[in-house]
CSV table of C-alpha atoms and ligand atoms in Angstrom, one decimal:
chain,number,residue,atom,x,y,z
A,1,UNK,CA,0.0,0.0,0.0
A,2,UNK,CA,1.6,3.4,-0.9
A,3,UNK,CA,-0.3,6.9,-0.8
A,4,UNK,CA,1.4,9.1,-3.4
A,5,UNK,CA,3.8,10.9,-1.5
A,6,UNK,CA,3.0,14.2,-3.8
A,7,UNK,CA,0.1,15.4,-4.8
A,8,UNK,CA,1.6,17.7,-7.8
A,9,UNK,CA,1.5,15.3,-10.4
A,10,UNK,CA,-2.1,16.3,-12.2
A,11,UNK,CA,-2.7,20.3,-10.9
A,12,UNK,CA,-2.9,21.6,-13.6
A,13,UNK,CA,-6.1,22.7,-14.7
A,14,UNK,CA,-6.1,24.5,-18.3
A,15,UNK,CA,-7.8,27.7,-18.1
A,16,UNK,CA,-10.1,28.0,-21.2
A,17,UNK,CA,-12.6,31.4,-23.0
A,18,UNK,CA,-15.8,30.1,-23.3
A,19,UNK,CA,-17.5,31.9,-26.5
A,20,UNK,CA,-21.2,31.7,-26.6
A,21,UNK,CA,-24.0,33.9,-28.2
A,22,UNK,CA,-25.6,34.4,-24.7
A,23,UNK,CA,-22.6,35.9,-23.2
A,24,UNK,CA,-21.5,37.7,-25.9
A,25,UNK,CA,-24.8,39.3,-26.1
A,26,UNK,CA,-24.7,40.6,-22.3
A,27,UNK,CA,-20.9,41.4,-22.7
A,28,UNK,CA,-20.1,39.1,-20.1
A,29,UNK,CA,-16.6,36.8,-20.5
A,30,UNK,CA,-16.2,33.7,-19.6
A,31,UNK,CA,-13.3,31.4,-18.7
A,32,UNK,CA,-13.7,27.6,-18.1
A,33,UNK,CA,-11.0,26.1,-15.4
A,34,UNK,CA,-11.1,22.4,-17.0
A,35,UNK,CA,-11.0,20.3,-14.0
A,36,UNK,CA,-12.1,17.6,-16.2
A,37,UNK,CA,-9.4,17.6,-17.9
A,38,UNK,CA,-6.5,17.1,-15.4
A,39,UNK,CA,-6.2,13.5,-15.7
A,40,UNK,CA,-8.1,10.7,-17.8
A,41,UNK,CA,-9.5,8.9,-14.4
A,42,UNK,CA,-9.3,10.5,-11.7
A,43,UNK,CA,-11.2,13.6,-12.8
A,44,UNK,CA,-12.5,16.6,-11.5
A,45,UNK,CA,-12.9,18.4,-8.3
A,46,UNK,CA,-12.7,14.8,-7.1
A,47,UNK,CA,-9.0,14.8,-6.3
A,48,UNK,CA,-8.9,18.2,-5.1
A,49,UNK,CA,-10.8,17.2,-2.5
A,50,UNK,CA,-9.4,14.0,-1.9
A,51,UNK,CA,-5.5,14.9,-1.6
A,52,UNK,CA,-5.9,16.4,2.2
A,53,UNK,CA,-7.9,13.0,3.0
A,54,UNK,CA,-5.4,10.9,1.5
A,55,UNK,CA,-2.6,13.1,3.9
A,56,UNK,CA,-4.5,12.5,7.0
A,57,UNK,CA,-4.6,8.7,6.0
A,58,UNK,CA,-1.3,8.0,5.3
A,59,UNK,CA,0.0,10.4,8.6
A,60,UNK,CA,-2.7,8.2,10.6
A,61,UNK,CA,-0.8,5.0,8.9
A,62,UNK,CA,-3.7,3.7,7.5
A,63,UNK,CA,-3.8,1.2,4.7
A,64,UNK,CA,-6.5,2.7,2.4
A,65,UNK,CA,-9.8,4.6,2.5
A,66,UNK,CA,-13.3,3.6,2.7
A,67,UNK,CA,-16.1,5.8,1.8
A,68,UNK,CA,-19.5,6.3,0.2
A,69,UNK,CA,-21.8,7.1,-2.7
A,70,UNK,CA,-24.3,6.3,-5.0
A,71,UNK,CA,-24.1,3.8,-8.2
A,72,UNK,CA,-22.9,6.6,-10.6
A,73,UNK,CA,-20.6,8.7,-7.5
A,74,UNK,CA,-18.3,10.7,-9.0
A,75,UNK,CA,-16.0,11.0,-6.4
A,76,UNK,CA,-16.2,6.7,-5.8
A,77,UNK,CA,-15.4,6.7,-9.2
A,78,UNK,CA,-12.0,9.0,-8.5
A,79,UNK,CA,-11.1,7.2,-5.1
A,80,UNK,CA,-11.0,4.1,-6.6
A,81,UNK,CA,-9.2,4.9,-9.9
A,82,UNK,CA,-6.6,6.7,-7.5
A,83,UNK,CA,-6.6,3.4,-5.2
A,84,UNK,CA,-5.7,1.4,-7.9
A,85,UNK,CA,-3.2,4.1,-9.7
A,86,UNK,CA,-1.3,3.9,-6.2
A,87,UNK,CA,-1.7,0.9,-5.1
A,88,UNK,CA,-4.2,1.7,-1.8
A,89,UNK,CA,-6.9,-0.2,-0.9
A,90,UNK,CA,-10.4,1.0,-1.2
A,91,UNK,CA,-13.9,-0.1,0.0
A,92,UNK,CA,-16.7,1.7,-1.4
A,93,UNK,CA,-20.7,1.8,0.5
A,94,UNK,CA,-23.2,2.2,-1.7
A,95,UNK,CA,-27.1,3.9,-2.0
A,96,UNK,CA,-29.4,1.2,-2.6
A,97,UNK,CA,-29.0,-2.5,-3.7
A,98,UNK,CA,-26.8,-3.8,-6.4
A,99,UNK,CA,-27.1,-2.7,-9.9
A,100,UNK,CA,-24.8,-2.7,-12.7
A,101,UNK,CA,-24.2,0.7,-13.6
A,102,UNK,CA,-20.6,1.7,-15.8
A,103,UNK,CA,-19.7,3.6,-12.9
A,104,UNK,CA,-20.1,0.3,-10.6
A,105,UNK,CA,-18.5,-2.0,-13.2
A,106,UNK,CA,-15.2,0.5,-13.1
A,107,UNK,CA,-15.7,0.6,-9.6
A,108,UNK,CA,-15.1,-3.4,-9.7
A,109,UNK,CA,-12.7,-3.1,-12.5
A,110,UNK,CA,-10.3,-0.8,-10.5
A,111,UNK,CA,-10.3,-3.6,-7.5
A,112,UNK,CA,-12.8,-1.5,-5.0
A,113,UNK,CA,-14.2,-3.6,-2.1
A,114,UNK,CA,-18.2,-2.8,-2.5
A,115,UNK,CA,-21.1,-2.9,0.3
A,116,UNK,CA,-24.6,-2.3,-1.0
A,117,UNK,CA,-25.9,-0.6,2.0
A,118,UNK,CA,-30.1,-0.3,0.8
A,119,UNK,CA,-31.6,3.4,1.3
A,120,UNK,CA,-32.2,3.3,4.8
A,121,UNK,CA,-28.9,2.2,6.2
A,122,UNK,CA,-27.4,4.6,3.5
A,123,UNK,CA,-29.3,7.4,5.2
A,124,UNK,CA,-28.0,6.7,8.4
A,125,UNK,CA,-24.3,8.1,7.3
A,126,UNK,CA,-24.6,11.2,9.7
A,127,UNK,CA,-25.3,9.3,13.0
A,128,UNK,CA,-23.0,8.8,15.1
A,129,UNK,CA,-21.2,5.6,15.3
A,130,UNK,CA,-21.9,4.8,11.6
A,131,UNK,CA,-18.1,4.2,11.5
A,132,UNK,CA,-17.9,2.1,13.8
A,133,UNK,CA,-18.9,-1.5,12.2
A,134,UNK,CA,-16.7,-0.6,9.1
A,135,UNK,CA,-14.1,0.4,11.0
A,136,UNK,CA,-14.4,-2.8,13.2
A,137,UNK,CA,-14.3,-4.7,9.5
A,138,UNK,CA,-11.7,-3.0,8.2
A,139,UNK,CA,-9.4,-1.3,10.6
A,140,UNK,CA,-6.4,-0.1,8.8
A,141,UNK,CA,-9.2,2.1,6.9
A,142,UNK,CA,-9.8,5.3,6.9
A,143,UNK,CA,-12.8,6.8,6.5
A,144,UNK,CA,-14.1,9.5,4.3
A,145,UNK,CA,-17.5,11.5,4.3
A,146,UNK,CA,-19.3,11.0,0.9
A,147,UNK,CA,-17.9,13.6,-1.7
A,148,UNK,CA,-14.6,14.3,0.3
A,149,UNK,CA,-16.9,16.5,2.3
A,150,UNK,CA,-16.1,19.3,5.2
A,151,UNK,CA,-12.8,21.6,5.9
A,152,UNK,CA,-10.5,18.9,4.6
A,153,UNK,CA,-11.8,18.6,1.1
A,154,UNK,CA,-12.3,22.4,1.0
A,155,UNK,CA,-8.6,22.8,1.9
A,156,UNK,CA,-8.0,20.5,-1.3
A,157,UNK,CA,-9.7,22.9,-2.9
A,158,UNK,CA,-8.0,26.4,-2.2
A,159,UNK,CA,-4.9,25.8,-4.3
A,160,UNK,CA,-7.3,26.0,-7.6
A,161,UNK,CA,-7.3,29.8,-6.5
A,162,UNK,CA,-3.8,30.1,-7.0
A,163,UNK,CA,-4.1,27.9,-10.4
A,164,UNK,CA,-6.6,30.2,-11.8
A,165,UNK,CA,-4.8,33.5,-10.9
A,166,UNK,CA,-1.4,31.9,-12.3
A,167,UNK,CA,-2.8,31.8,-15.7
A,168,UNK,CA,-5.0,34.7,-16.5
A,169,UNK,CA,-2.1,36.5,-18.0
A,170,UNK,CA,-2.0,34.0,-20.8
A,171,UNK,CA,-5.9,34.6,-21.0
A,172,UNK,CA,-5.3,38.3,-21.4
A,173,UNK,CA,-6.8,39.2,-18.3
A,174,UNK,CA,-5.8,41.8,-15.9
A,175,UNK,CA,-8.4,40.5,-12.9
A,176,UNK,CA,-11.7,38.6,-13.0
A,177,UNK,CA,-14.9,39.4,-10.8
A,178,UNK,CA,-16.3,35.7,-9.5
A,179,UNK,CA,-16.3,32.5,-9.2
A,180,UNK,CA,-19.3,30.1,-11.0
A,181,UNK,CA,-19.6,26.4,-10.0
A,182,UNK,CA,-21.9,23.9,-9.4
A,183,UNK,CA,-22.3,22.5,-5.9
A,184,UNK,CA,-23.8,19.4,-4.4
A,185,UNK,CA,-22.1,19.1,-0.6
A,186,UNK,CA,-20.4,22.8,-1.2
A,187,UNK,CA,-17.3,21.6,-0.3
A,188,UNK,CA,-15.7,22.8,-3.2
A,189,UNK,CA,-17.4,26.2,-2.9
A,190,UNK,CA,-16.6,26.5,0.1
A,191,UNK,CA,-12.5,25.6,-0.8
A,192,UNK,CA,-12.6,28.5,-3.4
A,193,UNK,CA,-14.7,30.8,-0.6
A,194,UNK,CA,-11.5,30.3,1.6
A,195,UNK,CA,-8.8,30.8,-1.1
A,196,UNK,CA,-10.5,34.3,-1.9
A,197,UNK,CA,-11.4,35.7,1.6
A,198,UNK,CA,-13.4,37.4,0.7
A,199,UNK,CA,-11.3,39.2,-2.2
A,200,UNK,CA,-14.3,37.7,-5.0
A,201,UNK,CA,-17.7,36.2,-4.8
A,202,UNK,CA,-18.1,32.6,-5.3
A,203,UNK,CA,-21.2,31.5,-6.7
A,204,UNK,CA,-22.8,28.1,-6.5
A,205,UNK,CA,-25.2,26.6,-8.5
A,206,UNK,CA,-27.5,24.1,-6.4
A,207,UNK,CA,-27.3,20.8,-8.0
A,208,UNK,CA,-30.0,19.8,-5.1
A,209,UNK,CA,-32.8,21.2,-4.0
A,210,UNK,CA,-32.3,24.2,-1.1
A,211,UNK,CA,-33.4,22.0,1.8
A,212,UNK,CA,-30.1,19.5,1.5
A,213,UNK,CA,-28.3,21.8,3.6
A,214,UNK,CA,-25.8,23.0,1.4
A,215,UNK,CA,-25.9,26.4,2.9
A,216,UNK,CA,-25.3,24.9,6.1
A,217,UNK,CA,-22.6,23.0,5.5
A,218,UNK,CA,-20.6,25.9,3.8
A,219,UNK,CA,-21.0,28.0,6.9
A,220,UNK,CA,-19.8,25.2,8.9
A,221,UNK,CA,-16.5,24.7,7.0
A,222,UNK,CA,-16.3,29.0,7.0
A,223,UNK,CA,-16.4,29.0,10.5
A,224,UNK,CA,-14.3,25.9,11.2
A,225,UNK,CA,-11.9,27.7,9.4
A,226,UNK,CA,-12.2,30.8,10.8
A,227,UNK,CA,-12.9,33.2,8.2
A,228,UNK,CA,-14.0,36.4,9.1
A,229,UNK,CA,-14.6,37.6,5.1
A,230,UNK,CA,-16.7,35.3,3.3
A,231,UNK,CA,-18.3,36.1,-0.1
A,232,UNK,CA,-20.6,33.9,-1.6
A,233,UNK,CA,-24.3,33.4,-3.1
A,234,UNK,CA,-26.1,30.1,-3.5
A,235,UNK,CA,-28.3,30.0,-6.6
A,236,UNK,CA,-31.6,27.2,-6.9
A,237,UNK,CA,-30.6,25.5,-9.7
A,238,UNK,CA,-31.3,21.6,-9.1
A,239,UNK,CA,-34.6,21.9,-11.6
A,240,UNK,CA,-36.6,19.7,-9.3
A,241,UNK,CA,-34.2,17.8,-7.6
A,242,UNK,CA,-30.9,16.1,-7.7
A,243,UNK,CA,-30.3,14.0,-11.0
A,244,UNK,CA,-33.6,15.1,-12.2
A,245,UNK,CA,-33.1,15.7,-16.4
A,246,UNK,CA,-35.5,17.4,-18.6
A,247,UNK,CA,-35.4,17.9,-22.2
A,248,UNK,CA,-34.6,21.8,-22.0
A,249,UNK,CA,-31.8,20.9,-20.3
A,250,UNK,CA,-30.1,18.0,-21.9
A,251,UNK,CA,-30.9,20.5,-25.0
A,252,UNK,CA,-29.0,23.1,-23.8
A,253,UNK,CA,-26.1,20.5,-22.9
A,254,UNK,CA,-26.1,19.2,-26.7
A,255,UNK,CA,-26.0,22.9,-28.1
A,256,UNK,CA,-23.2,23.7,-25.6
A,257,UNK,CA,-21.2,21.3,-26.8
A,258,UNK,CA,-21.7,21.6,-30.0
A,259,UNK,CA,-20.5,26.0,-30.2
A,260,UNK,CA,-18.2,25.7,-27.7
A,261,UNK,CA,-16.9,22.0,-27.7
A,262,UNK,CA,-17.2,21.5,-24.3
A,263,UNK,CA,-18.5,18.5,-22.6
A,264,UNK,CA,-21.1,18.7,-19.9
A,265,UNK,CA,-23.1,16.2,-18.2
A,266,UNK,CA,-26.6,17.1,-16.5
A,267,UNK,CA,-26.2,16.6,-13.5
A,268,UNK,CA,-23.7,19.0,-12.0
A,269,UNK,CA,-22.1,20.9,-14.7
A,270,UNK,CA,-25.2,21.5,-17.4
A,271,UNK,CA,-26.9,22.4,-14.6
A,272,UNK,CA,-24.5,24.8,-13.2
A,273,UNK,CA,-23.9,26.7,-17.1
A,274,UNK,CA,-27.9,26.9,-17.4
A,275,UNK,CA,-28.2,28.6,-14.5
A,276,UNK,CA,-25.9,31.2,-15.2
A,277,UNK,CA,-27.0,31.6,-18.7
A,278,UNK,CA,-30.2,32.5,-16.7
A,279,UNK,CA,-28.5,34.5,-14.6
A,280,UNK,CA,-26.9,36.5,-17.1
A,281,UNK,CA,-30.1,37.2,-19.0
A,282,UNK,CA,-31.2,38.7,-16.1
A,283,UNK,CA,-28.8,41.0,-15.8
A,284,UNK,CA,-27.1,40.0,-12.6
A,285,UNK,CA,-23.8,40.4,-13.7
A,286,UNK,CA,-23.2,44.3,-16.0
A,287,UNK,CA,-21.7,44.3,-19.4
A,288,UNK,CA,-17.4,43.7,-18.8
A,289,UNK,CA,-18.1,41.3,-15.6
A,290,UNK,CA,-15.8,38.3,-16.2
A,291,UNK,CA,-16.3,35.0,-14.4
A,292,UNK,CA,-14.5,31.9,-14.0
A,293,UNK,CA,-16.6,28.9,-14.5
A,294,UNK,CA,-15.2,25.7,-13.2
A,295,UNK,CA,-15.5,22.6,-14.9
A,296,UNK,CA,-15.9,20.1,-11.9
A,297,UNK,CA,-16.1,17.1,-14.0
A,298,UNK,CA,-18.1,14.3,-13.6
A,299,UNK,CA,-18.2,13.2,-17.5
A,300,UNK,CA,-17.9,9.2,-16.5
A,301,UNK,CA,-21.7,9.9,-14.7
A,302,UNK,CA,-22.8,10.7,-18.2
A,303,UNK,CA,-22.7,7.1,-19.4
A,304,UNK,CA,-25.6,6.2,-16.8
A,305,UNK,CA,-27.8,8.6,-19.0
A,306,UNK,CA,-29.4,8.4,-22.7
A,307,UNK,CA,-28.3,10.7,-24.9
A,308,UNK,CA,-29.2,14.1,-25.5
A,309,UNK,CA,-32.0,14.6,-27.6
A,310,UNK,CA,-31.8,17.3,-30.5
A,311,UNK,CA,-32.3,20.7,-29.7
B,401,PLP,C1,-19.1,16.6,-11.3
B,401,PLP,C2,-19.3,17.2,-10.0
B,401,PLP,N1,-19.4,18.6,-9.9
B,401,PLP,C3,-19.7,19.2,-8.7
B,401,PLP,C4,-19.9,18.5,-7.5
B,401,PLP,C5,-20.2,19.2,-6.3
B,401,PLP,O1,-19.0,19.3,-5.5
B,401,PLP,P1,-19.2,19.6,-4.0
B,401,PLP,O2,-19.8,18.4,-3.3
B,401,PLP,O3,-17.8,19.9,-3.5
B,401,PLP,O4,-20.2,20.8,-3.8
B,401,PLP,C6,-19.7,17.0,-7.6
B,401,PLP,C7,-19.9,16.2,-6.4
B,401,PLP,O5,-20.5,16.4,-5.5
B,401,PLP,C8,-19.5,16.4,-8.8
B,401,PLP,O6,-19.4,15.1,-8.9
């Protein structure tokens, strides 16, 4: 078993202009940080969050990580491509009862231990002493809140700050005026909310519905951290509820795509651009604002989902 004993080896996000009609119209620019694009498996915000878990693991002298998440997770997806990559082991509880989704067959492909733990035992992550049968199970574990959650996975995520700032020369720009990004714990809001302090607004676009506690949870991991100066908006964007797809969407995916050849899946990122697209017709943001959008990845989800039907 071997943690990576540096994290540097896939930071670099590319920095990309994002030219559609809809902006242009409104005079607002936008710039794409392509965490998707960082690495061919272990994609996305996913290891930005991860890194400060997999630190605490290896300084605790565990052997691997076990965590949680549904049959099409994202971050699963990540942790177990990086368990395999490095030669950790990794245990994965899952929403619901067995089903063969890609995600689950990579899952099983990349050597990760799986527990199908039904709905109701899923929902009973947040009480206390949930850890402590797995932990019993599988003691030289260490455990990880679903999505790389809370001020550890938001510390993961302050360094993208610095990424972004280190290549807006190249972009031609002289400053920016926000953050845009889609959020489903906040965890990676709140990482980008900590990097600024303050200095820029991070906005979020709700990938579930407003009573998940997402607002909650930022505010914890701001004041766990201690920050005094914390700018940042939440925005309802989960169009009735997480994973929930509708043709206006998936639409608006396929047209994306198309003008600016950039992929998107629904359920985080499509989302996300929508609701700034609404936004900006609006008028929430004046003529010369520019924003950084970040890609957060999540592109292996998309094979759980039909295609995009024409616009
Ligand atoms: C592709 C993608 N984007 C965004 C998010 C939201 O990140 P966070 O949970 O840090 O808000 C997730 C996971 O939750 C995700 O898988």
């Amino acid at each position: 078993m071997a943690f990576p004993a540096s994290f540097d080896w896939l930071l670099s996000a590319p920095l990309q202009p994002l030219a559609l009609d809809w902006l242009s119209r409104a005079g607002v620019e936008v710039a794409v940080l392509r965490l998707d694009q960082i690495d061919p498996l272990i994609s996305g915000n996913k290891w930005f969050k991860l890194t400060p878990h997999l630190a605490a693991a290896r300084q605790a002298g565990a052997r691997g990580i076990v965590s949680l998440g549904g049959a099409h997770s994202n971050h699963l997806h990540a942790l177990a491509a990086a368990g395999k990559r490095f030669g950790f082991a990794t245990v994965g509880l899952l929403r619901g009862h067995p089903q063969q989704t890609p995600t689950v067959l990579d899952l099983q492909g990349f050597g990760m231990q799986l527990h199908w733990l039904g709905y109701a035992g899923y929902r009973a992550r947040h009480e206390p002493g949930f850890w402590l049968p797995w932990q019993a199970q599988y003691p030289g574990l260490f455990p990880v809140a679903e999505g790389g959650a809370g001020l550890l996975g938001a510390m993961g995520c302050m360094p993208l700050v610095t990424q972004l700032r280190n290549q807006l020369d190249a972009l031609g720009w002289d400053d920016y005026h926000g953050w845009w990004l889609a959020a489903g714990t906040g965890t990676t809001l709140a990482g980008l909310v900590l990097g600024e302090a303050g200095a820029r607004p991070v906005y979020g676009a709700l990938a579930v519905p407003e009573d998940h506690g997402v607002a909650q949870q930022v505010a914890a991991i701001v004041r766990e951290a201690g920050l005094q100066a914390a700018s940042y908006e939440l925005f309802d964007s989960s169009r009735g509820g997480f994973a929930k797809v509708d043709p206006q969407l998936l639409a608006f995916i396929e047209a994306c795509e198309q003008r600016s050849g950039i992929p998107l899946e629904p359920l985080y990122t499509g989302k996300a651009l929508l609701a700034l697209k609404q936004q900006v017709e609006a008028g929430r943001f004046a003529a010369g604002s520019r924003l950084v959008f970040v890609h957060t990845g999540g592109l292996q989800g998309r094979r759980g989902f039909a295609a995009p039907s024409p616009p």
